[in-house]
Structure formats: C-alpha cells, structure tokens
PDB file of C-alpha atoms in Angstrom:
ATOM      1  CA  MET T 211      -6.789 -11.623  -6.810  1.00 45.00           C
ATOM      2  CA  SER T 212      -7.064 -15.150  -8.943  1.00 51.00           C
ATOM      3  CA  LEU T 213      -5.539 -16.019 -12.235  1.00 55.00           C
ATOM      4  CA  GLN T 214      -7.716 -19.028 -12.652  1.00 46.00           C
ATOM      5  CA  GLN T 215     -10.933 -18.176 -11.512  1.00 42.00           C
ATOM      6  CA  SER T 216     -10.547 -15.039 -13.925  1.00 49.00           C
ATOM      7  CA  ASN T 217      -9.674 -17.854 -16.335  1.00 53.00           C
ATOM      8  CA  THR T 218     -11.883 -20.422 -17.524  1.00 59.00           C
ATOM      9  CA  GLY T 219     -10.806 -23.646 -18.216  1.00 72.00           C
ATOM     10  CA  PRO T 220      -8.650 -26.565 -16.650  1.00 86.00           C
ATOM     11  CA  PRO T 221      -5.041 -24.806 -15.070  1.00 91.00           C
ATOM     12  CA  LYS T 222      -2.389 -24.248 -18.182  1.00 95.00           C
ATOM     13  CA  VAL T 223       0.060 -26.747 -18.562  1.00 97.00           C
ATOM     14  CA  TRP T 224       3.453 -24.611 -19.006  1.00 97.00           C
ATOM     15  CA  LYS T 225       5.453 -27.572 -20.625  1.00 95.00           C
ATOM     16  CA  THR T 226       5.842 -30.947 -20.137  1.00 96.00           C
ATOM     17  CA  ILE T 227       9.434 -32.512 -20.354  1.00 95.00           C
ATOM     18  CA  GLU T 228      10.621 -36.094 -20.037  1.00 93.00           C
ATOM     19  CA  ILE T 229      14.023 -35.934 -17.501  1.00 88.00           C
ATOM     20  CA  LYS T 230      15.466 -38.921 -16.286  1.00 82.00           C
ATOM     21  CA  LYS T 231      17.256 -39.198 -12.791  1.00 76.00           C
ATOM     22  CA  LYS T 232      20.821 -39.388 -11.705  1.00 73.00           C
ATOM     23  CA  ASP T 233      19.793 -43.517 -10.560  1.00 75.00           C
ATOM     24  CA  THR T 234      17.447 -44.945 -13.785  1.00 77.00           C
ATOM     25  CA  ASP T 235      17.897 -45.091 -17.333  1.00 81.00           C
ATOM     26  CA  VAL T 236      14.297 -44.879 -17.386  1.00 85.00           C
ATOM     27  CA  PRO T 237      13.445 -40.949 -18.344  1.00 89.00           C
ATOM     28  CA  ILE T 238      10.431 -39.985 -16.712  1.00 91.00           C
ATOM     29  CA  LYS T 239       6.934 -37.487 -17.766  1.00 94.00           C
ATOM     30  CA  PHE T 240       5.794 -34.255 -15.785  1.00 96.00           C
ATOM     31  CA  SER T 241       3.540 -32.019 -16.472  1.00 97.00           C
ATOM     32  CA  ILE T 242       5.107 -28.529 -15.360  1.00 97.00           C
ATOM     33  CA  GLN T 243       1.265 -26.827 -14.758  1.00 97.00           C
ATOM     34  CA  GLU T 244      -1.410 -24.931 -12.378  1.00 97.00           C
ATOM     35  CA  ILE T 245      -2.011 -25.759  -9.243  1.00 97.00           C
ATOM     36  CA  PRO T 246      -5.866 -27.410  -9.211  1.00 96.00           C
ATOM     37  CA  GLU T 247      -7.807 -26.106  -6.056  1.00 96.00           C
ATOM     38  CA  ASP T 248      -8.333 -30.243  -5.669  1.00 96.00           C
ATOM     39  CA  ARG T 249      -4.646 -30.439  -5.327  1.00 97.00           C
ATOM     40  CA  PHE T 250      -4.228 -27.581  -2.900  1.00 98.00           C
ATOM     41  CA  GLU T 251      -3.460 -28.693   0.476  1.00 97.00           C
ATOM     42  CA  ASP T 252      -1.990 -31.747  -0.944  1.00 98.00           C
ATOM     43  CA  VAL T 253       0.619 -28.758  -2.067  1.00 98.00           C
ATOM     44  CA  ILE T 254      -0.006 -27.454   0.685  1.00 98.00           C
ATOM     45  CA  ASP T 255       1.256 -31.174   2.667  1.00 98.00           C
ATOM     46  CA  HIS T 256       3.782 -31.164   0.548  1.00 98.00           C
ATOM     47  CA  MET T 257       5.665 -27.992   1.297  1.00 98.00           C
ATOM     48  CA  CYS T 258       4.213 -28.964   5.243  1.00 97.00           C
ATOM     49  CA  LYS T 259       6.957 -32.570   4.990  1.00 97.00           C
ATOM     50  CA  TYR T 260       9.787 -31.388   2.849  1.00 97.00           C
ATOM     51  CA  PHE T 261      10.193 -27.292   2.317  1.00 97.00           C
ATOM     52  CA  LEU T 262      10.043 -26.938   5.894  1.00 97.00           C
ATOM     53  CA  ALA T 263      12.443 -29.989   7.040  1.00 95.00           C
ATOM     54  CA  ASP T 264      15.272 -28.848   4.761  1.00 94.00           C
ATOM     55  CA  GLU T 265      14.594 -24.797   4.644  1.00 94.00           C
ATOM     56  CA  PRO T 266      18.310 -22.708   6.359  1.00 93.00           C
ATOM     57  CA  MET T 267      15.985 -21.048   8.398  1.00 94.00           C
ATOM     58  CA  SER T 268      12.993 -22.934   9.796  1.00 95.00           C
ATOM     59  CA  ASN T 269      15.833 -25.759  10.158  1.00 93.00           C
ATOM     60  CA  SER T 270      17.200 -24.087  12.922  1.00 93.00           C
ATOM     61  CA  LEU T 271      13.944 -22.931  14.369  1.00 94.00           C
ATOM     62  CA  ASN T 272      12.912 -26.875  14.465  1.00 95.00           C
ATOM     63  CA  GLY T 273       9.789 -25.382  13.164  1.00 96.00           C
ATOM     64  CA  ILE T 274       8.327 -29.008  11.770  1.00 97.00           C
ATOM     65  CA  ASN T 275       7.557 -29.560  15.095  1.00 97.00           C
ATOM     66  CA  GLU T 276       5.722 -26.512  16.109  1.00 97.00           C
ATOM     67  CA  PRO T 277       2.320 -27.043  14.826  1.00 97.00           C
ATOM     68  CA  GLU T 278       1.799 -22.435  15.087  1.00 97.00           C
ATOM     69  CA  TYR T 279       5.028 -22.393  13.267  1.00 97.00           C
ATOM     70  CA  VAL T 280       2.775 -24.773  11.008  1.00 97.00           C
ATOM     71  CA  GLU T 281      -0.247 -22.871  10.195  1.00 96.00           C
ATOM     72  CA  THR T 282       1.703 -20.006  10.004  1.00 95.00           C
ATOM     73  CA  PHE T 283       3.286 -21.524   7.231  1.00 96.00           C
ATOM     74  CA  ARG T 284      -0.540 -22.971   6.185  1.00 97.00           C
ATOM     75  CA  ILE T 285      -2.241 -20.294   6.355  1.00 94.00           C
ATOM     76  CA  PHE T 286       0.622 -18.107   3.771  1.00 95.00           C
ATOM     77  CA  TRP T 287       0.855 -20.659   0.921  1.00 97.00           C
ATOM     78  CA  ASN T 288      -2.923 -21.773   0.991  1.00 97.00           C
ATOM     79  CA  LYS T 289      -3.288 -17.653   0.725  1.00 95.00           C
ATOM     80  CA  PHE T 290      -0.666 -17.839  -2.568  1.00 97.00           C
ATOM     81  CA  LEU T 291      -2.802 -20.527  -3.778  1.00 98.00           C
ATOM     82  CA  LYS T 292      -5.946 -19.173  -4.181  1.00 96.00           C
ATOM     83  CA  GLN T 293      -4.094 -16.557  -6.494  1.00 96.00           C
ATOM     84  CA  GLY T 294      -3.722 -19.587  -8.996  1.00 96.00           C
ATOM     85  CA  LEU T 295      -0.071 -18.570 -10.198  1.00 97.00           C
ATOM     86  CA  SER T 296       1.894 -21.146  -8.552  1.00 98.00           C
ATOM     87  CA  VAL T 297       3.048 -23.906 -10.466  1.00 98.00           C
ATOM     88  CA  ALA T 298       3.737 -28.004  -9.953  1.00 98.00           C
ATOM     89  CA  ALA T 299       5.033 -30.454 -11.360  1.00 97.00           C
ATOM     90  CA  PHE T 300       2.842 -33.825 -11.395  1.00 97.00           C
ATOM     91  CA  THR T 301       4.190 -37.369 -13.032  1.00 96.00           C
ATOM     92  CA  GLU T 302       1.402 -40.235 -13.403  1.00 93.00           C
ATOM     93  CA  ASN T 303       0.769 -42.324 -10.259  1.00 91.00           C
ATOM     94  CA  VAL T 304       1.136 -45.802 -11.873  1.00 85.00           C
ATOM     95  CA  ASN T 305      -0.298 -47.287  -8.890  1.00 85.00           C
ATOM     96  CA  GLY T 306      -3.559 -44.865 -10.257  1.00 85.00           C
ATOM     97  CA  GLY T 307      -4.946 -42.258  -8.729  1.00 87.00           C
ATOM     98  CA  LYS T 308      -3.778 -38.236  -8.448  1.00 94.00           C
ATOM     99  CA  PRO T 309      -0.464 -37.932  -9.890  1.00 96.00           C
ATOM    100  CA  ILE T 310       2.151 -37.562  -8.387  1.00 96.00           C
ATOM    101  CA  ILE T 311       2.992 -34.535  -6.774  1.00 97.00           C
ATOM    102  CA  ALA T 312       7.042 -34.334  -7.406  1.00 97.00           C
ATOM    103  CA  GLY T 313       7.983 -30.808  -6.807  1.00 97.00           C
ATOM    104  CA  CYS T 314       6.161 -27.396  -6.207  1.00 98.00           C
ATOM    105  CA  ASN T 315       6.770 -23.140  -6.190  1.00 98.00           C
ATOM    106  CA  ILE T 316       4.597 -21.822  -3.745  1.00 98.00           C
ATOM    107  CA  LEU T 317       4.339 -17.652  -6.554  1.00 98.00           C
ATOM    108  CA  GLY T 318       2.228 -14.663  -5.493  1.00 97.00           C
ATOM    109  CA  LEU T 319       1.935 -11.703  -6.620  1.00 97.00           C
ATOM    110  CA  SER T 320       3.594  -8.690  -3.741  1.00 95.00           C
ATOM    111  CA  PHE T 321       1.583  -5.122  -4.393  1.00 96.00           C
ATOM    112  CA  LYS T 322       3.193  -1.942  -3.743  1.00 94.00           C
ATOM    113  CA  GLY T 323       2.001   0.389  -0.283  1.00 92.00           C
ATOM    114  CA  GLU T 324       0.816  -4.022   0.962  1.00 92.00           C
ATOM    115  CA  LYS T 325       1.966  -4.483   4.572  1.00 91.00           C
ATOM    116  CA  LEU T 326       1.840  -8.500   6.222  1.00 89.00           C
ATOM    117  CA  ASP T 327      -0.625  -9.130   8.727  1.00 88.00           C
ATOM    118  CA  TYR T 328       1.154  -9.865  12.101  1.00 89.00           C
ATOM    119  CA  ASN T 329      -1.545 -10.618  13.533  1.00 87.00           C
ATOM    120  CA  VAL T 330      -2.911 -13.720  11.920  1.00 88.00           C
ATOM    121  CA  ILE T 331       0.794 -14.895  12.691  1.00 93.00           C
ATOM    122  CA  LYS T 332       0.263 -16.915  16.097  1.00 93.00           C
ATOM    123  CA  SER T 333       3.974 -18.120  16.557  1.00 96.00           C
ATOM    124  CA  GLU T 334       6.789 -15.959  17.997  1.00 94.00           C
ATOM    125  CA  ASN T 335       9.376 -17.896  15.594  1.00 95.00           C
ATOM    126  CA  GLY T 336       6.712 -17.420  12.636  1.00 95.00           C
ATOM    127  CA  LYS T 337       7.120 -13.899  13.550  1.00 94.00           C
ATOM    128  CA  LYS T 338      10.798 -13.885  12.954  1.00 92.00           C
ATOM    129  CA  VAL T 339      11.251 -15.364   9.989  1.00 93.00           C
ATOM    130  CA  MET T 340       8.061 -13.964   8.616  1.00 93.00           C
ATOM    131  CA  LYS T 341      10.490  -9.723   9.546  1.00 92.00           C
ATOM    132  CA  ILE T 342      13.616 -11.233   7.772  1.00 91.00           C
ATOM    133  CA  ILE T 343      11.015 -11.250   4.500  1.00 91.00           C
ATOM    134  CA  ASP T 344       9.635  -8.379   4.979  1.00 92.00           C
ATOM    135  CA  GLU T 345      12.194  -6.216   6.015  1.00 89.00           C
ATOM    136  CA  LEU T 346      14.559  -7.751   3.198  1.00 89.00           C
ATOM    137  CA  SER T 347      12.031  -7.624   1.136  1.00 90.00           C
ATOM    138  CA  LYS T 348      11.259  -4.012   1.943  1.00 90.00           C
ATOM    139  CA  LYS T 349      15.383  -3.325   1.235  1.00 90.00           C
ATOM    140  CA  ALA T 350      15.204  -4.976  -1.792  1.00 89.00           C
ATOM    141  CA  ASN T 351      12.969  -1.904  -3.300  1.00 90.00           C
ATOM    142  CA  VAL T 352      12.003  -4.320  -6.134  1.00 93.00           C
ATOM    143  CA  TYR T 353       8.744  -1.002  -6.789  1.00 94.00           C
ATOM    144  CA  GLU T 354      11.234   1.633  -6.919  1.00 93.00           C
ATOM    145  CA  LYS T 355      13.591  -0.631  -9.024  1.00 92.00           C
ATOM    146  CA  TYR T 356      11.932  -1.689 -11.974  1.00 93.00           C
ATOM    147  CA  GLY T 357       9.179   1.106 -11.981  1.00 94.00           C
ATOM    148  CA  VAL T 358       6.185  -0.973 -10.968  1.00 95.00           C
ATOM    149  CA  ASP T 359       3.462  -1.621  -8.447  1.00 96.00           C
ATOM    150  CA  LYS T 360       3.749  -5.462  -8.237  1.00 96.00           C
ATOM    151  CA  TYR T 361       5.626  -8.653  -8.810  1.00 96.00           C
ATOM    152  CA  MET T 362       5.413 -11.974  -8.715  1.00 97.00           C
ATOM    153  CA  THR T 363       7.640 -13.307  -5.973  1.00 96.00           C
ATOM    154  CA  ALA T 364       7.752 -16.718  -4.207  1.00 96.00           C
ATOM    155  CA  PHE T 365       7.083 -19.024  -0.159  1.00 95.00           C
ATOM    156  CA  GLY T 366       8.603 -21.756  -1.020  1.00 95.00           C
ATOM    157  CA  LEU T 367      10.455 -24.445  -4.009  1.00 97.00           C
ATOM    158  CA  SER T 368      10.941 -28.267  -2.526  1.00 97.00           C
ATOM    159  CA  VAL T 369      10.929 -30.906  -4.525  1.00 96.00           C
ATOM    160  CA  SER T 370       9.834 -34.071  -3.303  1.00 96.00           C
ATOM    161  CA  PRO T 371      13.455 -36.199  -2.285  1.00 94.00           C
ATOM    162  CA  SER T 372      12.239 -39.380  -4.690  1.00 91.00           C
ATOM    163  CA  TYR T 373      12.954 -36.941  -7.746  1.00 92.00           C
ATOM    164  CA  ARG T 374      15.523 -34.714  -6.126  1.00 90.00           C
ATOM    165  CA  GLY T 375      18.140 -34.861  -9.293  1.00 84.00           C
ATOM    166  CA  ALA T 376      16.321 -34.182 -12.398  1.00 84.00           C
ATOM    167  CA  ALA T 377      16.466 -31.018 -12.609  1.00 88.00           C
ATOM    168  CA  LEU T 378      12.986 -30.738 -11.545  1.00 94.00           C
ATOM    169  CA  GLY T 379      13.887 -27.230  -9.758  1.00 95.00           C
ATOM    170  CA  GLY T 380      15.283 -25.721 -12.494  1.00 95.00           C
ATOM    171  CA  HIS T 381      12.074 -26.102 -14.205  1.00 96.00           C
ATOM    172  CA  LEU T 382       9.500 -24.620 -11.761  1.00 97.00           C
ATOM    173  CA  LEU T 383      12.080 -21.256 -11.886  1.00 96.00           C
ATOM    174  CA  ASP T 384      11.866 -21.390 -15.613  1.00 95.00           C
ATOM    175  CA  ALA T 385       8.324 -21.306 -16.229  1.00 96.00           C
ATOM    176  CA  ARG T 386       8.210 -17.836 -14.291  1.00 96.00           C
ATOM    177  CA  VAL T 387       9.057 -16.453 -17.748  1.00 96.00           C
ATOM    178  CA  ASP T 388       5.607 -18.306 -19.197  1.00 96.00           C
ATOM    179  CA  ILE T 389       3.802 -17.050 -16.028  1.00 97.00           C
ATOM    180  CA  GLY T 390       5.201 -12.965 -16.789  1.00 96.00           C
ATOM    181  CA  ARG T 391       4.200 -13.319 -20.952  1.00 94.00           C
ATOM    182  CA  GLU T 392       0.973 -14.730 -20.023  1.00 95.00           C
ATOM    183  CA  TYR T 393      -0.385 -12.499 -17.125  1.00 95.00           C
ATOM    184  CA  ASN T 394       1.339  -9.438 -18.261  1.00 95.00           C
ATOM    185  CA  ILE T 395       3.979  -9.473 -14.656  1.00 96.00           C
ATOM    186  CA  SER T 396       7.326  -7.969 -16.233  1.00 95.00           C
ATOM    187  CA  VAL T 397       9.824  -8.784 -12.725  1.00 96.00           C
ATOM    188  CA  THR T 398       9.874 -11.911 -10.157  1.00 96.00           C
ATOM    189  CA  SER T 399      12.142 -11.713  -6.805  1.00 95.00           C
ATOM    190  CA  THR T 400      12.051 -14.100  -3.256  1.00 93.00           C
ATOM    191  CA  MET T 401      13.924 -14.438  -0.949  1.00 93.00           C
ATOM    192  CA  PHE T 402      16.540 -17.722  -1.417  1.00 93.00           C
ATOM    193  CA  THR T 403      17.849 -18.734   1.118  1.00 91.00           C
ATOM    194  CA  SER T 404      19.334 -21.443   1.010  1.00 89.00           C
ATOM    195  CA  PRO T 405      22.778 -22.814  -1.526  1.00 87.00           C
ATOM    196  CA  ILE T 406      21.221 -24.985  -3.579  1.00 88.00           C
ATOM    197  CA  SER T 407      18.518 -22.241  -3.931  1.00 90.00           C
ATOM    198  CA  GLN T 408      21.347 -19.643  -4.502  1.00 90.00           C
ATOM    199  CA  LYS T 409      22.395 -21.635  -7.144  1.00 91.00           C
ATOM    200  CA  LEU T 410      19.892 -23.231  -9.234  1.00 92.00           C
ATOM    201  CA  ALA T 411      18.598 -18.999  -8.807  1.00 93.00           C
ATOM    202  CA  ALA T 412      22.074 -18.048 -10.710  1.00 93.00           C
ATOM    203  CA  ARG T 413      21.678 -20.261 -13.474  1.00 93.00           C
ATOM    204  CA  CYS T 414      18.206 -20.018 -14.424  1.00 93.00           C
ATOM    205  CA  GLY T 415      19.188 -16.737 -14.882  1.00 93.00           C
ATOM    206  CA  PHE T 416      18.064 -14.767 -11.256  1.00 93.00           C
ATOM    207  CA  GLU T 417      20.388 -12.077 -10.056  1.00 92.00           C
ATOM    208  CA  THR T 418      21.176 -10.655  -6.480  1.00 91.00           C
ATOM    209  CA  LEU T 419      20.047  -7.590  -5.273  1.00 88.00           C
ATOM    210  CA  LEU T 420      20.109  -8.402  -1.953  1.00 88.00           C
ATOM    211  CA  GLU T 421      21.754  -9.768   0.754  1.00 88.00           C
ATOM    212  CA  LYS T 422      22.729 -10.213   4.335  1.00 86.00           C
ATOM    213  CA  ASP T 423      24.647 -12.470   6.701  1.00 87.00           C
ATOM    214  CA  TYR T 424      22.156 -14.601   9.042  1.00 86.00           C
ATOM    215  CA  VAL T 425      24.992 -13.987  11.589  1.00 84.00           C
ATOM    216  CA  ASP T 426      23.957 -10.051  11.812  1.00 85.00           C
ATOM    217  CA  MET T 427      20.370 -10.075  11.658  1.00 87.00           C
ATOM    218  CA  VAL T 428      19.614  -9.610  15.830  1.00 86.00           C
ATOM    219  CA  ASP T 429      16.879  -8.080  17.446  1.00 83.00           C
ATOM    220  CA  GLU T 430      16.326  -5.109  19.638  1.00 86.00           C
ATOM    221  CA  LYS T 431      18.575  -6.408  22.004  1.00 87.00           C
ATOM    222  CA  GLY T 432      21.961  -7.128  19.916  1.00 86.00           C
ATOM    223  CA  ASN T 433      21.037 -10.983  19.985  1.00 87.00           C
ATOM    224  CA  GLN T 434      21.278 -13.034  17.210  1.00 88.00           C
ATOM    225  CA  VAL T 435      17.956 -13.965  15.461  1.00 89.00           C
ATOM    226  CA  LEU T 436      19.012 -17.316  14.503  1.00 89.00           C
ATOM    227  CA  PRO T 437      21.908 -18.985  16.927  1.00 86.00           C
ATOM    228  CA  ASP T 438      20.771 -21.794  15.748  1.00 86.00           C
ATOM    229  CA  ILE T 439      21.522 -21.986  11.812  1.00 86.00           C
ATOM    230  CA  LYS T 440      23.545 -24.077  10.670  1.00 76.00           C
ATOM    231  CA  VAL T 441      24.392 -22.078   7.461  1.00 69.00           C
ATOM    232  CA  LYS T 442      26.377 -19.991   9.744  1.00 58.00           C
ATOM    233  CA  SER T 443      28.673 -17.417   6.406  1.00 56.00           C
ATOM    234  CA  LEU T 444      25.161 -17.802   4.372  1.00 64.00           C
ATOM    235  CA  LYS T 445      24.076 -14.541   3.025  1.00 71.00           C
ATOM    236  CA  PRO T 446      20.045 -15.123   2.454  1.00 76.00           C
ATOM    237  CA  LYS T 447      20.197 -13.692  -1.149  1.00 83.00           C
ATOM    238  CA  HIS T 448      16.859 -11.242  -2.373  1.00 83.00           C
ATOM    239  CA  MET T 449      17.545 -12.374  -6.030  1.00 90.00           C
ATOM    240  CA  GLN T 450      15.589 -10.416  -9.035  1.00 90.00           C
ATOM    241  CA  LYS T 451      14.810 -11.222 -12.728  1.00 91.00           C
ATOM    242  CA  GLU T 452      13.795  -9.358 -15.183  1.00 92.00           C
ATOM    243  CA  LEU T 453       9.958 -11.719 -17.540  1.00 90.00           C
ATOM    244  CA  LEU T 454       9.207 -10.334 -20.521  1.00 78.00           C
ATOM    245  CA  ASP T 455      12.077 -10.179 -22.680  1.00 65.00           C
ATOM    246  CA  GLN T 456      13.533 -13.250 -22.580  1.00 49.00           C
ATOM    247  CA  PRO T 457      14.509 -16.283 -24.358  1.00 47.00           C
ATOM    248  CA  LYS T 458      12.455 -19.566 -24.108  1.00 47.00           C
ATOM    249  CA  LYS T 459      15.245 -22.209 -22.647  1.00 45.00           C
ATOM    250  CA  TYR T 460      13.343 -25.599 -24.029  1.00 35.00           C
TER     251      TYR T 460
END
C-alpha cells in the first residue's frame, strides 16, 4: 500500500515551524512533511548514520559496524518509506542544493494477521532485534484492544545531532495526529527503546501498553539476548496513542 502513489501532487506538509536551538538565538524554519521518493535514500542514510548509533539495542550489538545488520534495517526502512506515511523535518540548505534532513520518523501501517518475514533478515543480530520487536508487538495486542484491523506503527525516529535541542522529535511525533486524520487511521502504537524516546512519547500523549526489562529477554537456553546493553534497568515500552479525537497542539 502506498498512500503517496494514491495521491497526486507534492508531498503533504503537515506544519511549518520556526524554533531555536539551545545554542543560538536565531530561529530556524523547518517543514514537517511527507518524504518525497527522491529523498528516500537520503533518509535511509540518515537513519543508518544516527539511529543505529544511538538506539540501545543496535548500540549494544554494535550493529552500525555489521554490514548485514545495517542492510536488514535498510530493507525494512525502504519498505516503510514506500507506504508514504513517513515524515521528516526539512530545513533550508544555505549552501544551496536539496533541503537538509534535520530529523525523520519512519512510519508505516501494521495489519492484523500479517507476519514478519524472517527470511529477508541475513543478520543473526538483526533477527534478535526483530524478534524482540515482533514479540512485544504481538503481546501489546493493539488490534483487539482497540477493535481495529490496522494501526500506524514506526521503525525509528532520529534527529541529527546538529539540530538536537530544538524539540524536533516532539513535532515529528505530533505529526501522527494529522496523518491519522488525513488517512483515517485511529491508533498509533510503537516500541520506544530508550529513556529519551520514552519521555518524549509520554510528553506527546502516548500511554504505555506493555513493558519488559532488557535483562529478562533471554533465548531458549536462558542466556540474555542483549548482555552488553548499557541501560540494564531500562524497560522498552510499547506505547500507543489514539489519533482521531486528539486536539491539535499547534
């Protein structure tokens, strides 16, 4: 399913904002919008560079330095981008050329009854991470809880270090309300894996459906799946938010 392909015209702009970074008094203008197809590879490159370095599970597995692990994520990000829901924060490139990708949130639809295709995952570490995400998503039971056959999910949110401290993550998350209204998607649910993303999601109105300690994630032999994770006490949280009745924050 591709929402962009079913709609003519340029990618939708959900909002335009001007905000200041902590280290400057000069406001920067950002466009929070759908991602055009000619920027898909740029967005994937951004996620490979920043998200894989920062995300706790990927960090613990040193995934950024494993080509097959990186390729696993490139495959899934490309699949999500083609659905046409993903958003990015673009800002002007003062040196000319294409607008700069300051941050992005990879979004897609999850459908009741669909199954994860593990055959496309060549990395054993990639399979570990995808299995954690898949199992927690099933246990969160979003379809039954909300009586839906689809919901908006996500596969990573990242802001470039150059633009952190400008509240872009919150604006990217809040864009899901407009997306839900536009495409009649009533619920969004995502697994947030870091303390920063969990706090951000809570501020944006997400509620916890399910959480589980990393240290309790073990394989069939009882060994920890992520023994080198730095945040031992962290519980990755599957969090949700209803969209269609949410008031705008801007």
